[in-house]
Short mmCIF file of C-alpha atoms in Angstrom, two decimals:
data_model
loop_
_atom_site.label_atom_id
_atom_site.label_comp_id
_atom_site.label_asym_id
_atom_site.label_seq_id
_atom_site.Cartn_x
_atom_site.Cartn_y
_atom_site.Cartn_z
CA UNK A 866 -17.50 21.94 -14.56
CA UNK A 867 -16.58 24.97 -17.17
CA UNK A 868 -17.65 23.97 -20.64
CA UNK A 869 -16.00 26.02 -23.75
CA UNK A 870 -18.03 29.17 -24.53
CA UNK A 871 -18.97 31.67 -22.98
CA UNK A 872 -18.42 32.90 -19.63
CA UNK A 873 -17.60 35.52 -16.91
CA UNK A 874 -14.05 36.14 -15.14
CA UNK A 875 -13.99 36.99 -12.20
CA UNK A 876 -10.57 39.07 -10.64
CA UNK A 877 -10.70 40.97 -7.04
CA UNK A 878 -8.27 42.61 -6.03
CA UNK A 879 -7.33 42.79 -2.21
CA UNK A 880 -4.29 43.67 0.36
CA UNK A 881 -2.10 40.89 1.97
CA UNK A 882 -2.99 42.06 4.62
CA UNK A 883 -6.76 42.14 4.26
CA UNK A 884 -8.94 40.41 6.98
CA UNK A 885 -12.13 38.67 7.06
CA UNK A 886 -13.53 37.48 10.04
CA UNK A 887 -9.79 37.50 11.36
CA UNK A 888 -8.42 34.82 9.13
CA UNK A 889 -6.23 36.12 5.86
CA UNK A 890 -8.96 37.79 3.06
CA UNK A 891 -7.42 36.28 0.30
CA UNK A 892 -7.17 33.33 1.60
CA UNK A 893 -10.72 32.69 2.88
CA UNK A 894 -12.34 33.94 -0.72
CA UNK A 895 -10.24 30.97 -1.94
CA UNK A 896 -11.64 28.58 0.46
CA UNK A 897 -15.46 30.11 -0.23
CA UNK A 898 -14.66 29.41 -4.20
CA UNK A 899 -13.14 25.54 -3.73
CA UNK A 900 -16.07 24.87 -1.20
CA UNK A 901 -18.36 26.55 -3.29
CA UNK A 902 -18.09 24.23 -6.21
CA UNK A 903 -15.96 26.83 -8.40
CA UNK A 904 -14.36 25.42 -11.24
CA UNK A 905 -10.99 27.06 -10.51
CA UNK A 906 -9.14 29.51 -9.12
CA UNK A 907 -5.72 30.76 -8.88
CA UNK A 908 -3.99 33.80 -6.56
CA UNK A 909 -1.37 35.72 -7.90
CA UNK A 910 0.10 38.09 -5.27
CA UNK A 911 1.51 41.51 -6.77
CA UNK A 912 4.89 42.72 -6.01
CA UNK A 913 3.91 45.74 -6.02
CA UNK A 914 0.93 48.65 -6.30
CA UNK A 915 -1.32 51.19 -5.12
CA UNK A 916 -5.09 51.45 -4.45
CA UNK A 917 -7.41 53.32 -3.06
CA UNK A 918 -5.08 54.84 -0.37
CA UNK A 919 -2.89 55.85 -2.93
CA UNK A 920 -0.19 54.87 -1.20
CA UNK A 921 3.18 53.32 -3.32
CA UNK A 922 3.35 49.77 -1.78
CA UNK A 923 6.67 47.76 -3.06
CA UNK A 924 8.53 45.03 -1.07
CA UNK A 925 11.06 46.91 1.07
CA UNK A 926 14.33 44.89 1.80
CA UNK A 927 14.17 45.51 5.18
CA UNK A 928 10.86 45.69 5.87
CA UNK A 929 8.40 42.65 4.34
CA UNK A 930 4.56 44.76 3.47
CA UNK A 931 2.08 42.88 3.84
CA UNK A 932 0.45 45.32 1.70
CA UNK A 933 1.06 43.66 -1.15
CA UNK A 934 -1.75 43.14 -3.17
CA UNK A 935 -3.30 39.59 -4.06
CA UNK A 936 -5.64 38.94 -7.39
CA UNK A 937 -7.71 36.32 -6.99
CA UNK A 938 -9.19 35.07 -10.05
CA UNK A 939 -11.68 32.37 -11.33
CA UNK A 940 -13.98 31.68 -14.49
CA UNK A 941 -17.42 30.90 -14.16
CA UNK A 942 -21.23 30.71 -15.77
CA UNK A 943 -22.85 33.50 -15.60
CA UNK A 944 -25.17 31.98 -13.31
CA UNK A 945 -22.70 30.65 -11.23
CA UNK A 946 -21.00 34.06 -10.55
CA UNK A 947 -24.51 35.62 -9.65
CA UNK A 948 -25.36 33.27 -7.21
CA UNK A 949 -22.00 34.07 -5.92
CA UNK A 950 -20.91 37.93 -6.46
CA UNK A 951 -23.02 38.82 -3.63
CA UNK A 952 -20.73 36.94 -0.31
CA UNK A 953 -17.92 38.08 -2.39
CA UNK A 954 -18.30 41.34 -2.15
CA UNK A 955 -18.42 41.24 1.73
CA UNK A 956 -15.55 39.34 2.21
CA UNK A 957 -13.26 41.76 -0.10
CA UNK A 958 -14.27 44.19 2.37
CA UNK A 959 -12.40 47.17 0.81
CA UNK A 960 -10.78 45.35 -2.47
CA UNK A 961 -11.99 45.76 -5.71
CA UNK A 962 -13.93 43.35 -7.95
CA UNK A 963 -14.86 43.32 -11.69
CA UNK A 964 -15.70 41.05 -14.08
CA UNK A 965 -14.96 40.50 -18.04
CA UNK A 966 -17.05 38.76 -20.17
CA UNK A 967 -14.74 35.72 -21.55
CA UNK A 968 -14.82 33.34 -24.07
CA UNK A 969 -13.72 29.77 -22.82
CA UNK A 970 -11.64 28.26 -26.26
CA UNK A 971 -10.28 25.00 -24.41
CA UNK A 972 -11.84 23.72 -20.76
CA UNK A 973 -9.81 22.23 -18.43
CA UNK A 974 -9.75 18.40 -17.89
CA UNK A 975 -9.65 16.26 -15.08
CA UNK A 976 -6.38 15.43 -14.70
CA UNK A 977 -7.05 11.24 -13.25
CA UNK A 978 -9.23 9.84 -15.47
CA UNK A 979 -12.88 9.39 -13.35
CA UNK A 980 -13.49 5.80 -13.39
CA UNK A 981 -16.58 3.63 -12.31
CA UNK A 982 -15.87 1.16 -8.96
CA UNK A 983 -14.33 -2.24 -9.97
CA UNK A 984 -15.83 -4.49 -9.10
CA UNK A 985 -14.76 -6.01 -6.26
CA UNK A 986 -14.81 -3.13 -4.10
CA UNK A 987 -18.47 -4.91 -2.28
CA UNK A 988 -15.98 -8.22 -2.11
CA UNK A 989 -17.09 -9.12 1.53
CA UNK A 990 -17.98 -12.90 3.04
CA UNK A 991 -15.59 -16.17 1.31
CA UNK A 992 -12.49 -15.16 -0.10
CA UNK A 993 -9.33 -16.77 -1.52
CA UNK A 994 -6.01 -15.64 -0.37
CA UNK A 995 -2.82 -16.93 -2.19
CA UNK A 996 0.59 -16.69 -1.40
CA UNK A 997 3.35 -16.70 -3.51
CA UNK A 998 6.91 -18.07 -2.36
CA UNK A 999 10.21 -17.29 -4.17
CA UNK A 1000 13.58 -15.67 -3.98
CA UNK A 1001 14.63 -12.52 -4.00
CA UNK A 1002 16.65 -13.12 -6.53
CA UNK A 1003 14.46 -15.04 -8.62
CA UNK A 1004 14.20 -13.11 -12.19
CA UNK A 1005 12.02 -13.06 -14.57
CA UNK A 1006 12.43 -11.03 -18.33
CA UNK A 1007 15.20 -9.16 -16.44
CA UNK A 1008 13.53 -7.70 -13.58
CA UNK A 1009 12.90 -9.06 -9.63
CA UNK A 1010 10.48 -12.07 -9.95
CA UNK A 1011 8.08 -10.44 -6.81
CA UNK A 1012 7.98 -6.81 -8.74
CA UNK A 1013 6.89 -8.92 -11.80
CA UNK A 1014 4.81 -10.69 -10.18
CA UNK A 1015 3.08 -7.68 -8.58
CA UNK A 1016 2.64 -5.63 -12.00
CA UNK A 1017 0.50 -8.74 -13.37
CA UNK A 1018 -1.00 -8.82 -10.71
CA UNK A 1019 -1.93 -4.87 -10.91
CA UNK A 1020 -2.79 -5.78 -14.53
CA UNK A 1021 -5.00 -8.60 -14.04
CA UNK A 1022 -7.47 -5.98 -11.87
CA UNK A 1023 -6.10 -8.43 -8.63
CA UNK A 1024 -7.60 -6.09 -5.26
CA UNK A 1025 -4.16 -6.35 -3.92
CA UNK A 1026 -0.81 -7.70 -3.00
CA UNK A 1027 1.92 -7.15 -0.31
CA UNK A 1028 5.14 -8.25 -0.41
CA UNK A 1029 6.73 -9.44 2.20
CA UNK A 1030 10.72 -10.36 3.36
CA UNK A 1031 11.84 -13.07 5.12
CA UNK A 1032 14.88 -12.36 7.57
CA UNK A 1033 15.62 -16.13 7.59
CA UNK A 1034 14.90 -19.37 5.94
CA UNK A 1035 15.29 -22.44 4.34
CA UNK A 1036 12.31 -23.55 1.32
CA UNK A 1037 11.56 -26.73 -1.33
CA UNK A 1038 12.76 -23.87 -4.00
CA UNK A 1039 15.93 -23.07 -2.52
CA UNK A 1040 16.92 -26.76 -1.56
CA UNK A 1041 17.21 -28.47 -5.21
CA UNK A 1042 20.18 -25.95 -5.75
CA UNK A 1043 21.64 -27.35 -2.83
CA UNK A 1044 24.56 -30.42 -2.17
CA UNK A 1045 23.34 -30.59 1.42
CA UNK A 1046 19.12 -30.41 1.29
CA UNK A 1047 19.15 -28.23 4.45
CA UNK A 1048 21.50 -25.91 4.29
CA UNK A 1049 20.04 -22.68 5.11
CA UNK A 1050 19.87 -20.11 2.23
CA UNK A 1051 20.88 -16.50 2.44
CA UNK A 1052 19.22 -15.78 -0.69
CA UNK A 1053 16.02 -13.27 1.41
CA UNK A 1054 12.31 -15.27 1.31
CA UNK A 1055 10.10 -13.38 -0.28
CA UNK A 1056 6.75 -14.20 -0.12
CA UNK A 1057 3.53 -12.53 -2.24
CA UNK A 1058 -0.08 -12.16 -0.20
CA UNK A 1059 -2.95 -11.08 -2.56
CA UNK A 1060 -6.52 -11.78 -1.26
CA UNK A 1061 -9.34 -11.76 -3.86
CA UNK A 1062 -12.18 -14.09 -4.59
CA UNK A 1063 -11.90 -17.23 -6.23
CA UNK A 1064 -12.23 -17.28 -9.80
CA UNK A 1065 -9.74 -13.96 -9.85
CA UNK A 1066 -7.03 -16.16 -8.49
CA UNK A 1067 -8.19 -18.93 -10.45
CA UNK A 1068 -8.06 -17.13 -13.51
CA UNK A 1069 -4.75 -15.40 -12.39
CA UNK A 1070 -2.80 -18.63 -11.94
CA UNK A 1071 -1.55 -19.64 -15.49
CA UNK A 1072 0.10 -16.48 -15.28
CA UNK A 1073 1.58 -17.47 -12.73
CA UNK A 1074 1.92 -21.01 -13.71
CA UNK A 1075 4.19 -19.09 -16.42
CA UNK A 1076 6.29 -16.85 -14.19
CA UNK A 1077 7.46 -18.79 -11.54
CA UNK A 1078 9.96 -22.07 -12.07
CA UNK A 1079 10.67 -22.65 -9.10
CA UNK A 1080 8.49 -21.75 -5.74
CA UNK A 1081 5.53 -22.15 -3.88
CA UNK A 1082 2.05 -21.10 -4.38
CA UNK A 1083 -0.71 -21.88 -1.41
CA UNK A 1084 -4.25 -21.41 -1.26
CA UNK A 1085 -6.50 -20.61 1.66
CA UNK A 1086 -10.12 -19.70 2.33
CA UNK A 1087 -10.28 -16.94 4.43
CA UNK A 1088 -13.15 -14.33 5.25
CA UNK A 1089 -12.92 -10.55 4.17
CA UNK A 1090 -14.65 -8.96 7.30
CA UNK A 1091 -13.90 -5.47 5.93
CA UNK A 1092 -12.89 -4.58 2.09
CA UNK A 1093 -13.30 -0.11 1.62
CA UNK A 1094 -11.43 1.63 -1.42
CA UNK A 1095 -11.28 4.88 -1.38
CA UNK A 1096 -12.64 6.59 -4.35
CA UNK A 1097 -9.50 9.51 -5.69
CA UNK A 1098 -10.02 12.53 -4.66
CA UNK A 1099 -11.14 14.96 -7.08
CA UNK A 1100 -8.58 17.08 -8.45
CA UNK A 1101 -9.99 20.57 -8.69
CA UNK A 1102 -6.98 22.49 -10.76
CA UNK B 1056 7.68 -29.39 -12.31
CA UNK B 1057 4.22 -28.92 -11.13
CA UNK B 1058 2.45 -30.66 -8.06
CA UNK B 1059 -0.16 -30.19 -6.41
CA UNK B 1060 -1.45 -31.14 -2.73
CA UNK B 1061 -2.87 -30.23 0.52
CA UNK B 1062 -0.90 -29.31 3.30
CA UNK B 1063 -1.18 -27.50 6.78
CA UNK B 1064 0.70 -23.87 7.89
CA UNK B 1065 1.63 -22.89 10.63
CA UNK B 1066 2.50 -19.82 12.10
CA UNK B 1067 4.06 -18.97 15.56
CA UNK B 1068 4.73 -15.85 16.46
CA UNK B 1069 6.73 -14.76 19.52
CA UNK B 1070 9.43 -11.76 19.72
CA UNK B 1071 12.29 -10.99 18.59
CA UNK B 1072 13.92 -11.73 21.83
CA UNK B 1073 13.26 -14.76 23.07
CA UNK B 1074 15.69 -17.16 23.60
CA UNK B 1075 15.41 -21.36 23.53
CA UNK B 1076 19.13 -22.66 25.45
CA UNK B 1077 20.76 -19.60 24.74
CA UNK B 1078 19.55 -19.37 21.24
CA UNK B 1079 17.65 -16.91 19.35
CA UNK B 1080 13.71 -18.77 19.37
CA UNK B 1081 13.39 -18.23 15.71
CA UNK B 1082 16.98 -19.57 14.89
CA UNK B 1083 16.33 -22.70 17.30
CA UNK B 1084 13.13 -23.23 15.75
CA UNK B 1085 14.72 -23.26 12.07
CA UNK B 1086 17.56 -25.18 13.20
CA UNK B 1087 14.49 -27.64 14.32
CA UNK B 1088 12.33 -27.67 11.16
CA UNK B 1089 16.08 -28.23 9.70
CA UNK B 1090 16.86 -31.21 11.92
CA UNK B 1091 13.18 -33.08 11.38
CA UNK B 1092 13.22 -31.90 7.50
CA UNK B 1093 10.21 -29.88 7.41
CA UNK B 1094 10.28 -29.06 3.47
CA UNK B 1095 10.56 -24.78 4.59
CA UNK B 1096 10.74 -22.18 7.23
CA UNK B 1097 10.81 -18.67 6.91
CA UNK B 1098 11.55 -16.04 9.68
CA UNK B 1099 9.08 -12.52 9.07
CA UNK B 1100 10.09 -9.86 11.46
CA UNK B 1101 7.13 -7.33 11.90
CA UNK B 1102 7.45 -3.60 12.26
CA UNK B 1103 5.31 -3.02 15.22
CA UNK B 1104 2.93 -4.93 17.24
CA UNK B 1105 1.97 -6.70 20.69
CA UNK B 1106 1.26 -9.90 21.80
CA UNK B 1107 0.62 -12.24 24.87
CA UNK B 1108 2.76 -10.11 26.68
CA UNK B 1109 0.96 -6.64 25.58
CA UNK B 1110 4.37 -5.45 25.38
CA UNK B 1111 4.00 -3.05 22.16
CA UNK B 1112 6.61 -4.55 20.17
CA UNK B 1113 8.73 -2.26 17.96
CA UNK B 1114 11.73 -2.49 15.19
CA UNK B 1115 11.89 1.50 14.02
CA UNK B 1116 12.41 2.90 17.13
CA UNK B 1117 14.90 1.38 18.93
CA UNK B 1118 16.64 -0.28 16.60
CA UNK B 1119 19.09 -1.94 19.57
CA UNK B 1120 16.48 -3.33 21.61
CA UNK B 1121 16.01 -5.94 19.28
CA UNK B 1122 12.50 -6.90 20.65
CA UNK B 1123 10.55 -6.65 17.05
CA UNK B 1124 7.29 -9.16 16.49
CA UNK B 1125 8.39 -12.11 14.93
CA UNK B 1126 6.01 -15.13 12.93
CA UNK B 1127 7.81 -18.16 11.17
CA UNK B 1128 5.77 -19.91 9.05
CA UNK B 1129 5.76 -23.55 7.91
CA UNK B 1130 4.65 -24.94 5.02
CA UNK B 1131 4.39 -29.23 5.50
CA UNK B 1132 2.13 -32.09 5.38
CA UNK B 1133 -0.13 -32.91 8.12
CA UNK B 1134 2.12 -35.95 9.76
CA UNK B 1135 5.34 -33.56 9.12
CA UNK B 1136 3.72 -30.69 10.87
CA UNK B 1137 2.64 -32.95 13.58
CA UNK B 1138 5.60 -34.70 14.06
CA UNK B 1139 7.36 -30.67 14.56
CA UNK B 1140 4.50 -29.70 17.48
CA UNK B 1141 5.99 -31.44 19.95
CA UNK B 1142 8.60 -29.77 19.85
CA UNK B 1143 7.57 -26.02 19.36
CA UNK B 1144 4.83 -26.30 22.51
CA UNK B 1145 8.37 -27.05 24.64
CA UNK B 1146 10.36 -24.37 22.57
CA UNK B 1147 7.50 -21.42 22.76
CA UNK B 1148 7.04 -20.39 25.56
CA UNK B 1149 5.47 -17.41 25.39
CA UNK B 1150 3.87 -16.67 22.18
CA UNK B 1151 1.19 -18.15 19.67
CA UNK B 1152 0.81 -20.87 16.97
CA UNK B 1153 -2.72 -20.42 14.69
CA UNK B 1154 -2.50 -23.45 12.56
CA UNK B 1155 -4.87 -23.95 8.87
CA UNK B 1156 -5.65 -25.82 5.88
CA UNK B 1157 -4.13 -25.08 2.56
CA UNK B 1158 -3.38 -26.68 -0.99
CA UNK B 1159 -0.20 -25.45 -2.48
CA UNK B 1160 0.98 -25.79 -6.09
CA UNK B 1161 4.80 -26.61 -6.11
CA UNK B 1162 6.81 -25.47 -9.25
CA UNK B 1163 10.34 -26.40 -9.41
CA UNK B 1164 13.10 -26.54 -11.60
CA UNK B 1165 14.29 -31.16 -11.22
CA UNK B 1166 12.50 -33.49 -10.16
CA UNK B 1167 12.62 -32.88 -6.53
CA UNK B 1168 13.02 -34.66 -3.71
CA UNK B 1169 10.12 -33.58 -1.80
CA UNK B 1170 7.54 -36.38 -0.49
CA UNK B 1171 4.16 -35.45 -1.39
CA UNK B 1172 3.00 -38.81 0.16
#
């Protein structure tokens, strides 16, 4: 990754319609830079210009020119630029490449923090499933209880949770309200299902205790067959 | 109020178009649960799936065909579940019933009327 200090700025100017191996040259160059691990690159489209052929190219109203200048710029260390220049010269074809010395005052940073993999990444084998049954209209501190529970689980690093809405149902927690105990409730039943290790769920139970006034928490043993965790993609801006 | 006890969970899987005595099967099962005084039952509709008949069931694409996968979940004491099972046997023609042992924590506002034996 590029750091503060001396560096080189490379500008490659090609025609928009220029081709390299059957694909547009500027896009091929950008791909090349991307996959060779360049810190960042920008493609800019000129609105008018002229080059070696001394033809003036502009965007006509009637015809859309494909000869407008395209400029690809990137900043890298001298070593990296030296490594790439040969191939870039080939790809730029009849275009122009210029290199200037520059000074990086502030290097760009990853917009997402690179975090170490959480411990439950390797979770497999024996685990526990926790299902929480509540009503859709239940609230906790002015927000729907199921949303609050999902946030609480996230904050407590529970591996994952899914919220389900029942289409029909009745339950013990609805029953206490009703005069007729078996009356069918139209307030949808919500079920949250989470899987994690016994310890993690056990340490989360006091939170459930505090938040759920009325409802059911059901715990059961499960075997985790697969729990794969996708690393966040690197941002290359 | 908080109680903790062992219980059993039943999950019954079938299709939304399945019927029992002219009534949608999930409604019939719910009615039977209420009649037998089961602690609770919830019906879930899946968005896609396939089952015993290997028909692919799709809720979103054919809203009108109404043959989405349905799952009814029932949690109660062992003896209550045992009482319900023969009825389910008769009612569920084509489907699946899965049972598992679970631990339950029940929160209620008032001293509940549910018998936890």
